[in-house]
Structure formats: structure tokens, C-alpha cells
PDB file of C-alpha atoms and ligand atoms in Angstrom:
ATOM      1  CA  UNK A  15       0.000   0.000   0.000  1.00 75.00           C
ATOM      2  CA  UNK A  16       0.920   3.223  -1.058  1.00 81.00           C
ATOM      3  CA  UNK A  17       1.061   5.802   2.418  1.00 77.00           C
ATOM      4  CA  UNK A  18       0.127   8.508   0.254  1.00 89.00           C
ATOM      5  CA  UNK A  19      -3.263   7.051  -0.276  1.00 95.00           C
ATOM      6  CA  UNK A  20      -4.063   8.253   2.969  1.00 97.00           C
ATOM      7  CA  UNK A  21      -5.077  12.112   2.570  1.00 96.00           C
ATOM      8  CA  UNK A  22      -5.145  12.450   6.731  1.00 97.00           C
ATOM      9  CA  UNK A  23      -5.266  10.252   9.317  1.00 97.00           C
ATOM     10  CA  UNK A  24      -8.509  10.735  11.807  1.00 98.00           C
ATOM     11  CA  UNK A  25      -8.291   8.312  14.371  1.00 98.00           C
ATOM     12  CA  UNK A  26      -5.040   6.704  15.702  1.00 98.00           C
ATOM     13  CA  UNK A  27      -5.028   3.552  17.298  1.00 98.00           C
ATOM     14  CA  UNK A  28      -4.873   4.853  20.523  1.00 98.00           C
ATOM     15  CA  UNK A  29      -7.884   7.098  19.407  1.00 98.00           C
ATOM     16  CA  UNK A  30      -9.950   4.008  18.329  1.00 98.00           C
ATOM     17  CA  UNK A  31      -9.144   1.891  21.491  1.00 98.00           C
ATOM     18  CA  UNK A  32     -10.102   4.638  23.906  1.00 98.00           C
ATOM     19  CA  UNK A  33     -13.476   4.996  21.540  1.00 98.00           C
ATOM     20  CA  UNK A  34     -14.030   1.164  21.612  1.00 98.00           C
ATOM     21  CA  UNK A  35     -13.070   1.036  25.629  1.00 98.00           C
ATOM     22  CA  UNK A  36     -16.009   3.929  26.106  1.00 98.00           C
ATOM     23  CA  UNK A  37     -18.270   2.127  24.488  1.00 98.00           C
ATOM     24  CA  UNK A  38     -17.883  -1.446  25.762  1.00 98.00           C
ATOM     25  CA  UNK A  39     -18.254   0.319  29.234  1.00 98.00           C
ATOM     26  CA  UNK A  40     -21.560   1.688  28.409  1.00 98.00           C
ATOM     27  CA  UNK A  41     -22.929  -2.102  26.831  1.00 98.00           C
ATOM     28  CA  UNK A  42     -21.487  -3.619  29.909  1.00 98.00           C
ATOM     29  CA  UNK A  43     -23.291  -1.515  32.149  1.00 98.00           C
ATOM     30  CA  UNK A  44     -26.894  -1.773  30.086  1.00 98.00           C
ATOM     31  CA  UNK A  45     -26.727  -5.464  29.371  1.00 98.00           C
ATOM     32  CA  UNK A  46     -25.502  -6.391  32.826  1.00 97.00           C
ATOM     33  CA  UNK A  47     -26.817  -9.639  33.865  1.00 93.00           C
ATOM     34  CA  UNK A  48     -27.810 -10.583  30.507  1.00 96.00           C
ATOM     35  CA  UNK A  49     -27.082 -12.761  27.659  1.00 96.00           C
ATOM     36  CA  UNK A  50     -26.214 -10.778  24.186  1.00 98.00           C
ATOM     37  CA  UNK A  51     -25.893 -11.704  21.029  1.00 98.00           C
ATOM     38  CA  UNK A  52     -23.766  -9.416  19.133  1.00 98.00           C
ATOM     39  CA  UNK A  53     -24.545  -9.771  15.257  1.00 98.00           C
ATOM     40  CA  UNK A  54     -21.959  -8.422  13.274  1.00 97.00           C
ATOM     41  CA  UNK A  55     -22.045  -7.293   9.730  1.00 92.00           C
ATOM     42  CA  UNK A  56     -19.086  -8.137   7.795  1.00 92.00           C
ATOM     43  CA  UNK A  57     -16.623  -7.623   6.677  1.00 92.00           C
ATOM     44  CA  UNK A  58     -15.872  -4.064   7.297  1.00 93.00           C
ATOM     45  CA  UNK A  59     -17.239  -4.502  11.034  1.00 96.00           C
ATOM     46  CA  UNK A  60     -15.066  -7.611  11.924  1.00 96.00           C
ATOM     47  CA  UNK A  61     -12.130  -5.429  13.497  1.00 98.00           C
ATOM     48  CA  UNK A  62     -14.392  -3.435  15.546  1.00 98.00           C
ATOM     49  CA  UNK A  63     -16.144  -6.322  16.615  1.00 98.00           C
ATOM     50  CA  UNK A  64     -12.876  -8.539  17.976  1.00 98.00           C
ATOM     51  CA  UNK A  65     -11.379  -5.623  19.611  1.00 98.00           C
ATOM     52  CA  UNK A  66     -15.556  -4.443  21.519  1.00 98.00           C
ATOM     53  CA  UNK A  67     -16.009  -8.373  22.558  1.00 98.00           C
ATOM     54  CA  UNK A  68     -13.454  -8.905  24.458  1.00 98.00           C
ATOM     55  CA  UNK A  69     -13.777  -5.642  26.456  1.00 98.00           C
ATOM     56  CA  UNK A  70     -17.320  -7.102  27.472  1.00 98.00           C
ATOM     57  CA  UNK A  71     -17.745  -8.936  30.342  1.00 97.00           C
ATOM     58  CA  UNK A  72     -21.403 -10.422  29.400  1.00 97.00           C
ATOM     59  CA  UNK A  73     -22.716 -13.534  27.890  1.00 97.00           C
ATOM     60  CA  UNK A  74     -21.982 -13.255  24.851  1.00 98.00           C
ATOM     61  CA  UNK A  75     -22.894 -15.205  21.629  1.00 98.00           C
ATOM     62  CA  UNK A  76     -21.143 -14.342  18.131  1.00 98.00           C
ATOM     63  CA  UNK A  77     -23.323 -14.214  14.677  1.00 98.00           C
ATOM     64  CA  UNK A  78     -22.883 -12.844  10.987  1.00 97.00           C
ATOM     65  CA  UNK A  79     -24.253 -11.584   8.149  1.00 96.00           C
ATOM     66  CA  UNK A  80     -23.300 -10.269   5.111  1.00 92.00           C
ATOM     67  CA  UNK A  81     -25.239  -7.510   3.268  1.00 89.00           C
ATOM     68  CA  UNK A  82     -24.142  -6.134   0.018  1.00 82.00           C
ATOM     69  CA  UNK A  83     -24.668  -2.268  -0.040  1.00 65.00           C
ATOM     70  CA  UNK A  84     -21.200  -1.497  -2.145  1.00 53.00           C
ATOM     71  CA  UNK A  85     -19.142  -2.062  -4.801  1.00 50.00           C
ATOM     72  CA  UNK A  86     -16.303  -0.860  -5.968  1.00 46.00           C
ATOM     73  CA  UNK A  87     -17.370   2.370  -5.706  1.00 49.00           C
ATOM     74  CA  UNK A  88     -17.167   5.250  -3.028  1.00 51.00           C
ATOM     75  CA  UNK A  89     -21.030   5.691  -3.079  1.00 54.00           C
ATOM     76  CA  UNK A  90     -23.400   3.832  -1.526  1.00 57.00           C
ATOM     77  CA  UNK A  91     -25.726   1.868  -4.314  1.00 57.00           C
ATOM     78  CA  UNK A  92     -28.919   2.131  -2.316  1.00 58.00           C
ATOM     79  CA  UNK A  93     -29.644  -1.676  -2.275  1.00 66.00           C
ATOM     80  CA  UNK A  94     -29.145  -3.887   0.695  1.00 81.00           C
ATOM     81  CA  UNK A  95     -29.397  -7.473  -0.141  1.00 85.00           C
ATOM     82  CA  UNK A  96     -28.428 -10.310   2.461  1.00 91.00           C
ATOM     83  CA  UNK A  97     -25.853 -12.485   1.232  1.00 93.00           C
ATOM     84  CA  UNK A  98     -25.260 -14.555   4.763  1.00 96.00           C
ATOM     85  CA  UNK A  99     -27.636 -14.547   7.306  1.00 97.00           C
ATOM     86  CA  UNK A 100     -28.290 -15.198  10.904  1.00 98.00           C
ATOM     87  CA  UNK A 101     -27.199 -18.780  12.023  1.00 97.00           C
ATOM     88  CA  UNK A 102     -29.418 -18.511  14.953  1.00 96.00           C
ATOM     89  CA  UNK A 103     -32.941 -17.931  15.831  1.00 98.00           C
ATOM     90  CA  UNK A 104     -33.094 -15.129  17.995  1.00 98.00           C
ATOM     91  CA  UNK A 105     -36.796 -15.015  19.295  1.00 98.00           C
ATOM     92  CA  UNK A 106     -36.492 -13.880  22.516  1.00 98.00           C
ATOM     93  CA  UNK A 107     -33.086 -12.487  22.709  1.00 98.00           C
ATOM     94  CA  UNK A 108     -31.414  -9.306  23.266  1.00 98.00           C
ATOM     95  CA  UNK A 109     -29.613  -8.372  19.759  1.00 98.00           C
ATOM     96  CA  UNK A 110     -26.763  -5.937  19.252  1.00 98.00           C
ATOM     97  CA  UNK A 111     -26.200  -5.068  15.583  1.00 98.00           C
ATOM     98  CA  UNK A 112     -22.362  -3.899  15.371  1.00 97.00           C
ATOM     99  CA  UNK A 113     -21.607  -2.172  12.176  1.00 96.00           C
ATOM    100  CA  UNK A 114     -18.485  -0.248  11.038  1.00 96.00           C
ATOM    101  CA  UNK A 115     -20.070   2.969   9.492  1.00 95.00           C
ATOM    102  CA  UNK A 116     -23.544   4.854   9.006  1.00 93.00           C
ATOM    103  CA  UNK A 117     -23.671   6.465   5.528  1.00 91.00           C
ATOM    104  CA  UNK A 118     -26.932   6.771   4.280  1.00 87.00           C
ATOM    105  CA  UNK A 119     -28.132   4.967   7.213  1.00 89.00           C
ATOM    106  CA  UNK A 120     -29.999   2.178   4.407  1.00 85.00           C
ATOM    107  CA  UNK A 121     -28.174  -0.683   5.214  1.00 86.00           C
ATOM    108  CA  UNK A 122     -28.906  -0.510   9.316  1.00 90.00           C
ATOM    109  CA  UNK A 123     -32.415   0.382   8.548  1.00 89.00           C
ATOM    110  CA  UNK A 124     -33.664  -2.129   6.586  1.00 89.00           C
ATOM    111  CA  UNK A 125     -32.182  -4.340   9.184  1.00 92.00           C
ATOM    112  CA  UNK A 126     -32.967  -3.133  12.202  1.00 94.00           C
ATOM    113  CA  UNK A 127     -36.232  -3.912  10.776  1.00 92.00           C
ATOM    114  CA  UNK A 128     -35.564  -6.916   8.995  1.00 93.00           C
ATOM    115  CA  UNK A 129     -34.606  -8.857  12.690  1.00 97.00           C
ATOM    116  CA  UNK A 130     -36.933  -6.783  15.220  1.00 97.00           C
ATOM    117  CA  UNK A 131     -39.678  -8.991  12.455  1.00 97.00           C
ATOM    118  CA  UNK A 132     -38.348 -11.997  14.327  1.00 98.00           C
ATOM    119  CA  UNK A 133     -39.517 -10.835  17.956  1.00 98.00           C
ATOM    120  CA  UNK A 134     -35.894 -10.317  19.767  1.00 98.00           C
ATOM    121  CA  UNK A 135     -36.376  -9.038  22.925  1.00 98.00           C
ATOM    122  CA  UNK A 136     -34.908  -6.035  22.177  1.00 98.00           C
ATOM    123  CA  UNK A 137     -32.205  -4.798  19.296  1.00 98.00           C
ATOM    124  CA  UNK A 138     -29.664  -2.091  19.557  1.00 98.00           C
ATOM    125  CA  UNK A 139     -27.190  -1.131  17.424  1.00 97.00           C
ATOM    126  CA  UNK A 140     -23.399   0.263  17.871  1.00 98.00           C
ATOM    127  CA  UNK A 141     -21.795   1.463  15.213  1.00 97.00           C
ATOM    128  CA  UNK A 142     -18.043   2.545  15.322  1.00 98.00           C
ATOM    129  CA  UNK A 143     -18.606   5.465  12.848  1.00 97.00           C
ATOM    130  CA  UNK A 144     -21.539   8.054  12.079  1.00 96.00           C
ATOM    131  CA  UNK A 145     -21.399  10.275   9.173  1.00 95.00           C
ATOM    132  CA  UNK A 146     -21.646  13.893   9.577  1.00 87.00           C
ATOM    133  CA  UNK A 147     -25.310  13.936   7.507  1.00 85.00           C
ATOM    134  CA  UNK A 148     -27.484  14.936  10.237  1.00 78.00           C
ATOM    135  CA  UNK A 149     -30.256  12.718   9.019  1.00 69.00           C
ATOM    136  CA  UNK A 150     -29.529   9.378   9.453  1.00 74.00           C
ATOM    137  CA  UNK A 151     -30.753   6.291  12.191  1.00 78.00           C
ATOM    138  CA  UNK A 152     -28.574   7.191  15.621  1.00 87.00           C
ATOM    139  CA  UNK A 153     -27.108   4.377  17.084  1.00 95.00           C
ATOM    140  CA  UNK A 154     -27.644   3.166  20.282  1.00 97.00           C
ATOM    141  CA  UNK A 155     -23.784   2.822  21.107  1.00 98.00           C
ATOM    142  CA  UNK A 156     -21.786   5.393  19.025  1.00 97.00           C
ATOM    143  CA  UNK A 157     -17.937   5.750  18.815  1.00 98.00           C
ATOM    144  CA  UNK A 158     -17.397   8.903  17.040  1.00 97.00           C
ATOM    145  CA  UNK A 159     -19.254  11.301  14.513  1.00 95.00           C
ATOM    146  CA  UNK A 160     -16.780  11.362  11.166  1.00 95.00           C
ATOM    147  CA  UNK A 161     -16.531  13.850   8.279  1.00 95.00           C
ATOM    148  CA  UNK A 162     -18.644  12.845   5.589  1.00 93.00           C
ATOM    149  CA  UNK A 163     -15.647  11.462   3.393  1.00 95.00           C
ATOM    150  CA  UNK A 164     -14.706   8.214   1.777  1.00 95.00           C
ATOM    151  CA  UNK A 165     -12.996   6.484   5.048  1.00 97.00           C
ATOM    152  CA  UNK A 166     -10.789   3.527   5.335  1.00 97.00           C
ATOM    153  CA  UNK A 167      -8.553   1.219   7.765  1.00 98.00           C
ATOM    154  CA  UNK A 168      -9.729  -0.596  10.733  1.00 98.00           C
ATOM    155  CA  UNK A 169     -11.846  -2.827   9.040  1.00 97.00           C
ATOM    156  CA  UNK A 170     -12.851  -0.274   6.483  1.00 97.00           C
ATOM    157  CA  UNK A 171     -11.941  -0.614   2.755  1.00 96.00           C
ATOM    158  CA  UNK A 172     -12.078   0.291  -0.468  1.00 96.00           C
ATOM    159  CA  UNK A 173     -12.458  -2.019  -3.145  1.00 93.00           C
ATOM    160  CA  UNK A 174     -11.467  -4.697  -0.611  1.00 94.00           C
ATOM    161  CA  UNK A 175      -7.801  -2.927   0.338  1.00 96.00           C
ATOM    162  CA  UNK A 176      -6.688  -1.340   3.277  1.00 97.00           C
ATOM    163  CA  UNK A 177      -8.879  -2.854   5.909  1.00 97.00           C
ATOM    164  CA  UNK A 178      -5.937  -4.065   7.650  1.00 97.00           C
ATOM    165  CA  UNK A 179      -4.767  -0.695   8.722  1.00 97.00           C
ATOM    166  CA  UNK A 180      -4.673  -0.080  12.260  1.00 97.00           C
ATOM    167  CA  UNK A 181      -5.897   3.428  12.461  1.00 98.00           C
ATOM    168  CA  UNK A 182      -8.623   5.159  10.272  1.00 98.00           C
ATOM    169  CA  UNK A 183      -7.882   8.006   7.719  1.00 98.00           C
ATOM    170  CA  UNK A 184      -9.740   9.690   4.800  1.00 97.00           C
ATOM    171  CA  UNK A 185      -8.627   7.928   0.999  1.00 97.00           C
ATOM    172  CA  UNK A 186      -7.322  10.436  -1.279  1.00 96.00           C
ATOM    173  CA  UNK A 187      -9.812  11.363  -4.155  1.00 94.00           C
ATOM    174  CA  UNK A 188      -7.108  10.184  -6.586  1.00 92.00           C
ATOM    175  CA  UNK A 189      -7.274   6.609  -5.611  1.00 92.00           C
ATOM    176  CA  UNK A 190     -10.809   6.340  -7.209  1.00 85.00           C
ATOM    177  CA  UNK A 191     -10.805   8.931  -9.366  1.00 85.00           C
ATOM    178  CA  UNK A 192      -7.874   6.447 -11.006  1.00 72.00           C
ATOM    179  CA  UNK A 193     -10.271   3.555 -11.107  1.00 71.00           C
ATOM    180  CA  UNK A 194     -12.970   5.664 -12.645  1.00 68.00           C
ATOM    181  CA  UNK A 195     -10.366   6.760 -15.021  1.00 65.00           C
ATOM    182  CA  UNK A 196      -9.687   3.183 -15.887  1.00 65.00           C
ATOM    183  CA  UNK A 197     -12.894   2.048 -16.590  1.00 62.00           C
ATOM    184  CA  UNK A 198     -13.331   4.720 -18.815  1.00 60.00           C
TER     185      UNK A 198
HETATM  186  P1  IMP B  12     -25.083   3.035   4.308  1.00 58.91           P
HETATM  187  O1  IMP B  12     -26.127   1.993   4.043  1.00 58.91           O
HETATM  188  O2  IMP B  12     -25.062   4.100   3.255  1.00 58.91           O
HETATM  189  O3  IMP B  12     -25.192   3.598   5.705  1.00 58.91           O
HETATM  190  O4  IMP B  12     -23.673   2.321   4.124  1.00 58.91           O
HETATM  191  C1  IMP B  12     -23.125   1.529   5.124  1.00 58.91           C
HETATM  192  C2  IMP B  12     -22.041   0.633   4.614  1.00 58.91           C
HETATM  193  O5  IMP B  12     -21.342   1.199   3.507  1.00 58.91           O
HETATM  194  C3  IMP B  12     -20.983   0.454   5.688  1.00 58.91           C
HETATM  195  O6  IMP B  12     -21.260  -0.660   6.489  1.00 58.91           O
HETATM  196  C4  IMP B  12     -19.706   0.293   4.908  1.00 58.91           C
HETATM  197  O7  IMP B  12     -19.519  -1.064   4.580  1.00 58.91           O
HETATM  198  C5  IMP B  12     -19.939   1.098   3.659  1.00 58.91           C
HETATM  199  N1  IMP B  12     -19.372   2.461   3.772  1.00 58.91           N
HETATM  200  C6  IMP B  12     -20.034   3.622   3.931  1.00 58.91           C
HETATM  201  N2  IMP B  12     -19.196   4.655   4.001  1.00 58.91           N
HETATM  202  C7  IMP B  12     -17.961   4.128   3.891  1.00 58.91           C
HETATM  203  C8  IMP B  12     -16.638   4.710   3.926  1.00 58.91           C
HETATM  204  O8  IMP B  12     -16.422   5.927   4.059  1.00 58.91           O
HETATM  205  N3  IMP B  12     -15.612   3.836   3.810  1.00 58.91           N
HETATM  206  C9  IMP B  12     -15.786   2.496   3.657  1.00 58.91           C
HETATM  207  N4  IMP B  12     -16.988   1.917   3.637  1.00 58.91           N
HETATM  208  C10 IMP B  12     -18.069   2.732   3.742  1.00 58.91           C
END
């Protein structure tokens, strides 16, 4: 990876594990006594998700899914679509949804709805990341309200690269703009 792909850095590691810390202290305290299942939506949550688990000290059971909402692309396509869903039934149970980043908000919205239909006991949702829209679904559990620019690192990627950087910065425009150049 080219360093220079990165236009600024916006949260260090130390920035993300005091963010993730905060916010495992707050689930720990609402969910005391109970059994959680945290339902993570890969892939771009996965990081997020190892690092919040084992700062809780709960009951906690793991699950997946996999929703397609992008491409290749720096914009989000609108459509949600699972790909991999639940392995569990979860009538009955208290549900946290942990997701990586609120855009548009589409993807957490449609399902949000999509498992309060099976009759949880409750469903929450903690997302690492909020865009700076204004409009969108507010998480239960939030880490930090980000500038609404293309983000990666920390689970985050574009085009499937740089998910595996440990802190999270803002892509530089020319990274896509040479893609869209190339399909051109
Ligand atoms: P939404 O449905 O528009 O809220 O999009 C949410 C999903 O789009 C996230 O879970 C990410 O996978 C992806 N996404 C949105 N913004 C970014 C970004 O800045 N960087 C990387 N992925 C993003």
C-alpha cells in the first residue's frame, strides 16, 4: 500500500481503542446480567467487533451476516441485499447489531427492521462510525461522529484494500478517481 493514499489520518489507534473502551463500558453496564448476542455485519465490522467483545464482560454469543450495499465504488448503491444470514434464531433475545459505518443509514435500517420482524427481545445497534449527515438512524452505542468522506482502515476498505490498517484516515480522491479513469 501506497502511504500517500491516505489524505489524513482521523483516528489513531490509541484514538480508536479509547473509543471502543467507552463504548464497551456503556454495553457492559446496560446489558448487565444478561445474555447478548452481538450480530456483526461483515466484513468491514469484523475489526471493531474482535477488539468491543473482548472488552465485554457479558454472555456473549457471536453471529454474521453479510449484506451487500457497495461495490467498488465510493457511493453507496442504495440496495441492501443479504448475502449470509443469521445462524441462529433469535426469538427472545437481546440483539446488538455492530456495524463499522452509518452512511446513508440504508443498510442498518432495513435491518434493524428486517430482525426486530423476528420478535428479539430487544435490538440495539453500535456502530463505530456516524457520518456527519445529520439525518440518518442514531445508534444506540456510538464511537465517534466522522466527516462525511470516503474512510478507510480498521476494518474499512475500499475495493477490498486497506482494511488491515490499524488506524482510520480519509482515501485520497485520486485513488478512485484512477479507477474511474480506468474504466473509462
Ligand atoms: P449506508 O447503508 O449508506 O449507511 O452504508 C453503510 C455501509 O457502507 C458500511 O457498512 C460500509 O460497509 C460502507 N461504507 C459507507 N461509508 C464508507 C466509507 O467511508 N468507507 C468504507 N466503507 C463505507
Amino acid at each position: 500500500m501506497n502511504p500517500q493514499d491516505i489524505k489524513e489520518i482521523l483516528y489513531t489507534k490509541e484514538d480508536l481503542d479509547e473509543t471502543v473502551s467507552r463504548m464497551a463500558a456503556q454495553i457492559n453496564e446496560n446489558y448487565k446480567g444478561k445474555k447478548l448476542v452481538v450480530v456483526t455485519i461483515l466484513k468491514g465490522a469484523c475489526i471493531f467487533m474482535c477488539d468491543l467483545v473482548r472488552k465485554l464482560d457479558l454472555d456473549v454469543e457471536m453471529d454474521f451476516m453479510i449484506v451487500s450495499s457497495y461495490g467498488s465504488q465510493a457511493k453507496s448503491s442504495g440496495v441492501v441485499r443479504i448475502v449470509k444470514d443469521l445462524d441462529q434464531d433469535i426469538t427472545g433475545k437481546d440483539v446488538l447489531i455492530v456495524e463499522d459505518i452509518i452512511d446513508t443509514g440504508l443498510t442498518l435500517k432495513y435491518l434493524v427492521k428486517n430482525l426486530k420482524s423476528r420478535n428479539p427481545a430487544s435490538v440495539h445497534v453500535a456502530a463505530l462510525l456516524l457520518k456527519d449527515l445529520g439525518n440518518q438512524l442514531q445508534p444506540k452505542y456510538l464511537g465517534k461522529v466522522c466527516p462525511n468522506e470516503f474512510v478507510v482502515g480498521y476494518g474499512l476498505d475500499y475495493d477490498e484494500r486497506y482494511r488491515n490498517l490499524p488506524y482510520i484516515g480519509i482515501l485520497d480522491e485520486k485513488v478512485y478517481s484512477q479507477d474511474q479513469d480506468a474504466e473509462e
